[in-house]
Short mmCIF file of C-alpha atoms in Angstrom, two decimals:
data_model
loop_
_atom_site.label_atom_id
_atom_site.label_comp_id
_atom_site.label_asym_id
_atom_site.label_seq_id
_atom_site.Cartn_x
_atom_site.Cartn_y
_atom_site.Cartn_z
CA VAL A 1 68.96 94.85 110.80
CA LEU A 2 65.38 95.12 111.14
CA GLY A 3 64.06 91.43 112.63
CA LEU A 4 65.47 88.35 113.14
CA LYS A 5 65.34 84.86 114.88
CA ALA A 6 67.78 83.95 117.89
CA VAL A 7 68.09 81.84 121.12
CA LEU A 8 68.73 83.70 124.18
CA ALA A 9 71.20 82.00 126.59
CA THR A 10 68.66 80.39 128.14
CA GLY A 11 67.54 77.99 125.77
CA GLU A 12 64.82 80.32 124.61
CA VAL A 13 63.83 80.82 121.01
CA VAL A 14 62.44 84.48 120.16
CA GLU A 15 61.77 86.60 117.20
CA PHE A 16 62.52 89.90 117.41
CA GLY A 17 61.16 92.64 114.12
CA GLY A 18 60.03 91.62 111.13
CA GLN A 19 60.30 92.27 107.17
CA SER A 20 59.90 96.03 107.74
CA ARG A 21 60.84 99.53 108.56
CA GLU A 22 57.95 99.96 110.59
CA GLN A 23 57.99 98.41 114.13
CA ILE A 24 55.23 99.23 116.93
CA GLY A 25 56.52 99.30 120.71
CA PRO A 26 60.31 98.78 121.90
CA ASP A 27 63.15 98.35 119.45
CA TRP A 28 64.11 94.81 120.78
CA THR A 29 65.64 94.38 116.99
CA GLY A 30 68.05 97.22 118.18
CA LEU A 31 68.71 95.95 122.46
CA PHE A 32 69.70 92.35 120.30
CA VAL A 33 71.75 94.72 117.50
CA GLY A 34 73.64 96.31 120.33
CA ASN A 35 74.19 93.68 123.33
CA GLU A 36 77.98 92.13 122.05
CA GLY A 37 76.47 89.29 121.94
CA LEU A 38 75.66 88.95 125.92
CA PHE A 39 72.05 87.80 125.74
CA GLY A 40 72.21 85.06 123.11
CA ILE A 41 73.18 84.14 119.45
CA ALA A 42 71.16 85.43 116.45
CA LEU A 43 70.30 82.36 114.18
CA GLU A 44 68.20 84.58 111.17
CA ILE A 45 69.30 87.72 110.20
CA THR A 46 66.50 90.28 108.06
CA LEU A 47 68.71 93.14 106.32
CA GLN A 48 67.35 95.80 103.74
CA LEU A 49 69.52 96.35 101.33
CA LEU A 50 70.44 99.64 100.14
CA PRO A 51 71.10 100.52 96.41
CA ARG A 52 74.46 101.83 95.38
CA ALA A 53 74.45 104.90 94.69
CA GLU A 54 74.34 106.68 91.36
CA MET A 55 77.20 109.35 91.48
CA PHE A 56 80.19 109.98 93.54
CA HIS A 57 83.11 112.34 93.66
CA THR A 58 86.38 111.33 95.37
CA VAL A 59 88.96 113.48 96.47
CA LEU A 60 91.67 113.36 98.05
CA ALA A 61 93.87 116.50 100.15
CA GLY A 62 97.34 116.98 101.31
CA TYR A 63 97.68 118.56 104.83
CA ARG A 64 100.82 120.02 106.94
CA THR A 65 99.32 118.74 110.00
CA LEU A 66 97.15 116.37 111.33
CA GLU A 67 95.26 119.53 113.07
CA GLU A 68 94.79 121.13 109.62
CA ALA A 69 93.47 118.24 108.58
CA GLY A 70 91.21 117.74 111.22
CA ASP A 71 89.69 120.87 110.71
CA ALA A 72 89.13 120.41 107.86
CA VAL A 73 86.77 117.35 108.72
CA THR A 74 85.43 120.69 110.85
CA ALA A 75 84.21 122.87 108.48
CA VAL A 76 83.36 120.22 106.16
CA VAL A 77 81.12 119.44 108.73
CA ALA A 78 79.56 122.63 109.40
CA SER A 79 78.53 123.29 106.44
CA GLY A 80 76.19 121.04 105.63
CA LEU A 81 77.14 118.81 103.23
CA LEU A 82 76.60 115.11 104.79
CA PRO A 83 79.72 113.03 102.75
CA GLY A 84 78.90 109.11 102.53
CA ALA A 85 82.49 108.92 103.57
CA ILE A 86 85.12 111.17 105.44
CA GLU A 87 88.63 109.51 106.45
CA ILE A 88 91.61 111.04 107.67
CA MET A 89 95.38 108.68 106.84
CA ASP A 90 98.54 110.30 109.05
CA ALA A 91 102.28 110.72 107.73
CA LEU A 92 102.80 106.68 109.71
CA ALA A 93 99.29 105.76 107.85
CA LEU A 94 100.57 106.81 104.36
CA GLU A 95 103.98 105.57 104.69
CA ALA A 96 103.32 102.17 105.75
CA ALA A 97 99.83 102.16 102.68
CA THR A 98 102.78 103.75 100.67
CA ALA A 99 104.93 99.86 101.31
CA ALA A 100 102.65 98.02 100.77
CA VAL A 101 100.49 98.41 97.67
CA HIS A 102 102.22 101.81 96.13
CA ALA A 103 99.53 104.19 96.70
CA ASP A 104 100.65 107.69 95.79
CA TYR A 105 100.08 110.62 97.75
CA PRO A 106 101.27 114.19 98.39
CA PRO A 107 105.17 114.57 99.18
CA GLY A 108 105.83 116.31 102.31
CA CYS A 109 101.85 114.88 104.05
CA ALA A 110 101.89 115.00 107.57
CA ALA A 111 98.55 113.86 106.69
CA VAL A 112 95.75 113.47 103.81
CA LEU A 113 91.98 113.86 103.87
CA ILE A 114 89.76 111.22 101.58
CA VAL A 115 86.51 113.12 101.19
CA GLU A 116 83.90 111.49 99.25
CA LEU A 117 80.64 112.49 98.34
CA GLU A 118 78.00 110.09 96.71
CA GLY A 119 74.29 110.16 95.76
CA PRO A 120 71.75 111.39 92.27
CA ARG A 121 74.17 113.28 89.98
CA GLU A 122 72.93 116.04 90.21
CA VAL A 123 73.24 116.30 93.98
CA VAL A 124 76.64 115.22 93.57
CA ALA A 125 77.17 117.58 90.94
CA SER A 126 75.82 120.88 92.88
CA GLU A 127 77.61 119.98 96.14
CA ARG A 128 81.23 119.50 94.82
CA VAL A 129 81.30 122.48 94.85
CA ARG A 130 80.75 123.62 97.97
CA LEU A 131 83.38 120.83 98.63
CA ASP A 132 85.49 122.77 96.40
CA GLU A 133 85.24 125.91 98.30
CA ILE A 134 85.72 124.32 101.73
CA LEU A 135 88.42 122.42 101.36
CA ALA A 136 90.18 125.41 98.52
CA ALA A 137 89.89 127.12 102.49
CA SER A 138 91.60 124.61 104.24
CA LYS A 139 94.91 125.63 103.20
CA PRO A 140 95.94 122.40 101.00
CA VAL A 141 99.26 121.54 100.60
CA GLU A 142 97.58 119.91 97.28
CA VAL A 143 93.89 118.72 96.47
CA ARG A 144 93.10 115.83 93.83
CA PRO A 145 90.29 115.01 92.95
CA ALA A 146 89.20 111.69 91.15
CA ARG A 147 88.87 111.89 87.72
CA ASP A 148 87.68 108.55 87.07
CA ALA A 149 86.48 105.09 88.64
CA ALA A 150 90.30 103.67 88.42
CA GLU A 151 92.01 107.04 90.57
CA ARG A 152 88.53 106.80 92.96
CA LEU A 153 89.69 103.36 93.62
CA ALA A 154 93.55 104.01 93.82
CA ILE A 155 93.07 106.46 96.42
CA TRP A 156 90.57 104.13 98.70
CA LYS A 157 93.27 101.17 97.92
CA GLY A 158 95.29 103.06 100.24
CA ARG A 159 93.08 103.22 102.71
CA LYS A 160 91.80 100.12 103.14
CA SER A 161 95.18 98.83 102.88
CA ALA A 162 96.88 100.67 106.43
CA PHE A 163 95.87 98.28 108.94
CA SER A 164 97.09 95.28 107.31
CA ALA A 165 100.17 97.56 106.04
CA VAL A 166 101.44 98.97 109.15
CA GLY A 167 102.52 95.40 109.95
CA ARG A 168 105.49 96.16 107.58
CA LEU A 169 106.34 98.88 110.15
CA SER A 170 106.33 96.68 113.33
CA PRO A 171 105.82 93.42 114.24
CA ASP A 172 103.73 94.46 116.60
CA PHE A 173 100.46 97.08 117.10
CA ILE A 174 97.01 97.35 118.98
CA VAL A 175 93.95 98.77 117.29
CA GLN A 176 92.55 101.22 119.35
CA ASP A 177 89.25 102.26 118.72
CA GLY A 178 87.33 106.05 120.23
CA VAL A 179 84.97 108.24 119.71
CA VAL A 180 85.98 112.61 119.95
CA PRO A 181 82.84 115.24 118.99
CA ARG A 182 84.35 115.87 115.44
CA ARG A 183 84.85 119.74 116.41
CA ARG A 184 87.56 118.56 118.34
CA LEU A 185 88.78 116.44 116.15
CA GLY A 186 91.84 118.80 115.71
CA GLU A 187 92.77 118.76 119.88
CA ALA A 188 92.31 114.97 120.38
CA LEU A 189 94.81 114.94 117.20
CA LYS A 190 97.41 117.45 118.81
CA LYS A 191 97.46 115.15 122.04
CA ILE A 192 97.76 112.52 120.92
CA ASN A 193 100.88 113.54 118.77
CA ALA A 194 102.80 114.95 122.05
CA TRP A 195 102.13 111.86 123.29
CA SER A 196 103.37 109.42 121.15
CA SER A 197 106.13 111.51 121.23
CA GLU A 198 106.35 112.45 124.61
CA MET A 199 106.53 107.79 125.56
CA ASN A 200 108.67 107.28 122.68
CA VAL A 201 105.62 105.15 121.46
CA ARG A 202 104.94 105.57 117.70
CA CYS A 203 101.43 105.77 116.45
CA ALA A 204 99.76 105.87 113.05
CA ASN A 205 96.59 107.56 112.56
CA VAL A 206 93.10 106.13 110.67
CA PHE A 207 90.35 108.25 111.06
CA HIS A 208 86.93 107.91 110.19
CA ALA A 209 86.54 111.16 110.75
CA GLY A 210 83.12 112.38 109.65
CA ASP A 211 81.57 110.28 112.91
CA GLY A 212 84.89 111.39 115.40
CA ASN A 213 86.25 107.69 115.19
CA LEU A 214 89.91 107.07 115.83
CA HIS A 215 91.11 104.51 114.80
CA PRO A 216 94.76 105.13 116.34
CA LEU A 217 97.52 101.73 114.92
CA ILE A 218 99.91 102.15 118.58
CA LEU A 219 103.61 100.19 117.17
CA TYR A 220 105.26 98.37 119.90
CA ASP A 221 108.50 95.14 119.81
CA GLY A 222 106.20 92.97 122.49
CA ARG A 223 110.25 91.39 122.44
CA GLU A 224 111.59 94.70 124.37
CA PRO A 225 110.78 94.78 128.17
CA GLY A 226 108.25 97.08 128.90
CA ALA A 227 106.98 98.18 125.27
CA LEU A 228 103.48 96.13 125.39
CA ALA A 229 103.02 98.15 128.92
CA ARG A 230 103.74 101.61 127.28
CA ALA A 231 101.81 101.16 123.94
CA GLU A 232 98.41 100.23 126.98
CA GLU A 233 99.58 103.08 128.61
CA LEU A 234 98.94 105.56 125.40
CA ALA A 235 96.27 103.45 124.36
CA GLY A 236 94.47 103.85 127.75
CA ARG A 237 95.30 107.65 127.46
CA ILE A 238 93.45 107.88 124.41
CA LEU A 239 90.59 105.86 125.60
CA ARG A 240 90.42 108.21 129.34
CA MET A 241 90.93 111.70 126.82
CA CYS A 242 88.08 110.46 124.47
CA VAL A 243 85.55 110.46 127.17
CA GLU A 244 87.14 114.57 128.48
CA MET A 245 85.86 115.46 125.27
CA GLY A 246 82.47 113.92 125.51
CA GLY A 247 83.11 111.39 123.48
CA SER A 248 83.13 107.53 123.74
CA ILE A 249 85.11 104.15 124.69
CA THR A 250 84.04 103.00 121.82
CA GLY A 251 83.13 104.21 118.07
CA GLU A 252 82.33 100.66 116.17
CA HIS A 253 84.62 97.72 117.67
CA GLY A 254 83.02 96.82 121.34
CA VAL A 255 83.99 96.59 124.42
CA GLY A 256 85.84 93.43 125.14
CA MET A 257 88.86 92.09 127.94
CA GLU A 258 91.07 94.77 126.41
CA LYS A 259 88.71 98.09 127.43
CA ARG A 260 86.57 96.14 129.50
CA GLU A 261 88.79 98.44 132.26
CA TYR A 262 87.53 102.18 130.78
CA LEU A 263 83.85 100.88 131.11
CA SER A 264 83.76 102.76 134.52
CA ALA A 265 85.20 105.95 133.09
CA MET A 266 82.18 106.48 131.36
CA PHE A 267 79.32 105.09 133.28
CA GLY A 268 79.13 105.47 137.49
CA PRO A 269 77.78 102.74 139.39
CA GLU A 270 73.71 102.96 138.70
CA GLU A 271 74.26 103.06 135.37
CA ILE A 272 76.52 99.59 135.06
CA ALA A 273 74.17 98.26 136.96
CA CYS A 274 71.12 98.59 135.03
CA MET A 275 72.86 97.61 132.41
CA HIS A 276 73.63 94.12 134.62
CA ARG A 277 69.62 93.71 135.15
CA VAL A 278 69.21 93.92 131.07
CA ARG A 279 72.09 91.31 130.85
CA ALA A 280 70.26 89.55 133.71
CA ALA A 281 67.00 89.62 131.82
CA PHE A 282 68.44 87.87 128.26
CA ASP A 283 70.64 85.63 130.16
CA PRO A 284 70.79 84.85 133.88
CA HIS A 285 73.75 83.28 134.45
CA GLY A 286 75.87 85.20 132.62
CA ILE A 287 77.14 82.09 130.19
CA ALA A 288 76.87 83.65 126.67
CA ASN A 289 79.81 85.75 125.69
CA PRO A 290 81.02 85.55 129.78
CA GLY A 291 83.82 88.22 130.96
CA LYS A 292 83.29 90.67 127.84
CA MET A 293 82.52 94.51 129.03
CA PHE A 294 81.78 94.82 132.48
CA PRO A 295 84.61 95.98 134.63
CA SER A 296 84.16 93.98 137.54
CA ALA A 297 83.56 89.61 137.84
CA GLU A 298 80.34 88.69 136.32
CA ALA A 299 77.80 89.82 138.36
CA PRO A 300 75.07 86.72 139.58
CA SER A 301 71.70 86.32 138.82
CA LEU A 302 69.76 89.06 139.12
CA THR A 303 66.32 87.96 137.56
CA GLN A 304 63.24 87.50 140.24
CA HIS A 305 61.84 83.86 140.75
CA GLY A 306 58.74 83.46 139.15
CA LEU A 307 58.20 84.33 134.92
CA HIS A 308 61.19 85.24 132.76
CA PRO A 309 61.71 89.75 132.73
CA LEU A 310 60.92 89.20 129.06
CA GLU A 311 57.96 86.41 129.76
CA ARG A 312 55.87 89.56 131.84
CA ALA A 313 56.95 91.83 128.55
CA GLY A 314 55.19 89.78 126.53
CA VAL A 315 58.03 88.76 124.38
CA ILE A 316 58.72 84.72 125.46
CA SER A 317 56.09 82.31 126.11
CA ARG A 318 57.46 78.97 127.29
CA GLU A 319 54.95 77.77 125.15
#
């Protein structure tokens, strides 16, 4: 996002950024993009489009355990390679994808890893040799490189169907979202599996493993007494684990009604108070996306009398 026009919760229309990546001064565009809807509403957005890569090389590798798949991710990242995608699916997610779209995966695997290189043809040709060496050393059950575009699409079809496909396994499920350091991915997967068995709550794991972004799909039947409470307890354990490992309670899905009570596990009172003050500079009455992100009731107006804080910064004008 290079720039945008937005209406703040005060009714003021502002313009941030422009048509260039080179900007002078505070990154107001980035601040608005990351505000979770707590500042106002974007009216117009200027985007930079990226060219499609010249070449793709997609590999599917099957593993006996989730931990082995996680360790393979650590090895790929440690090598210095920068794949366009690194994804993990566990046995339950594989079962769902197979039932939904008849995806073909190596039999008997507890997890599969999808790694995709992209870029100029010469670069990909060089990097795939290194990737093959790393995957071979990770002791997979089977490695399947896509030989053409059709096989590449078949590999991704199963992965992209995983979220909706678990609906074939359970009438209800919670999609969780958190981040752990990539070097601790295998450890995190092991803990999630242990808790799932201990609490008798099935959990299908799908991860954007390249950046440590976990997406456990916690299955339950809302008609069973206590089933939702057990599912939510597992979700909470996973979020607290992410923080304890030095990660985050959110990777890409934001902090809404479900996660706001965990914000204080990651940030102290002074940090949360600072967030309230930043929010109040754009939305002094707390009317934009109310009830989201903050763990307690919306703070009262923190805006000083007189000039709006953004006026003092020279960003907006009442004219």
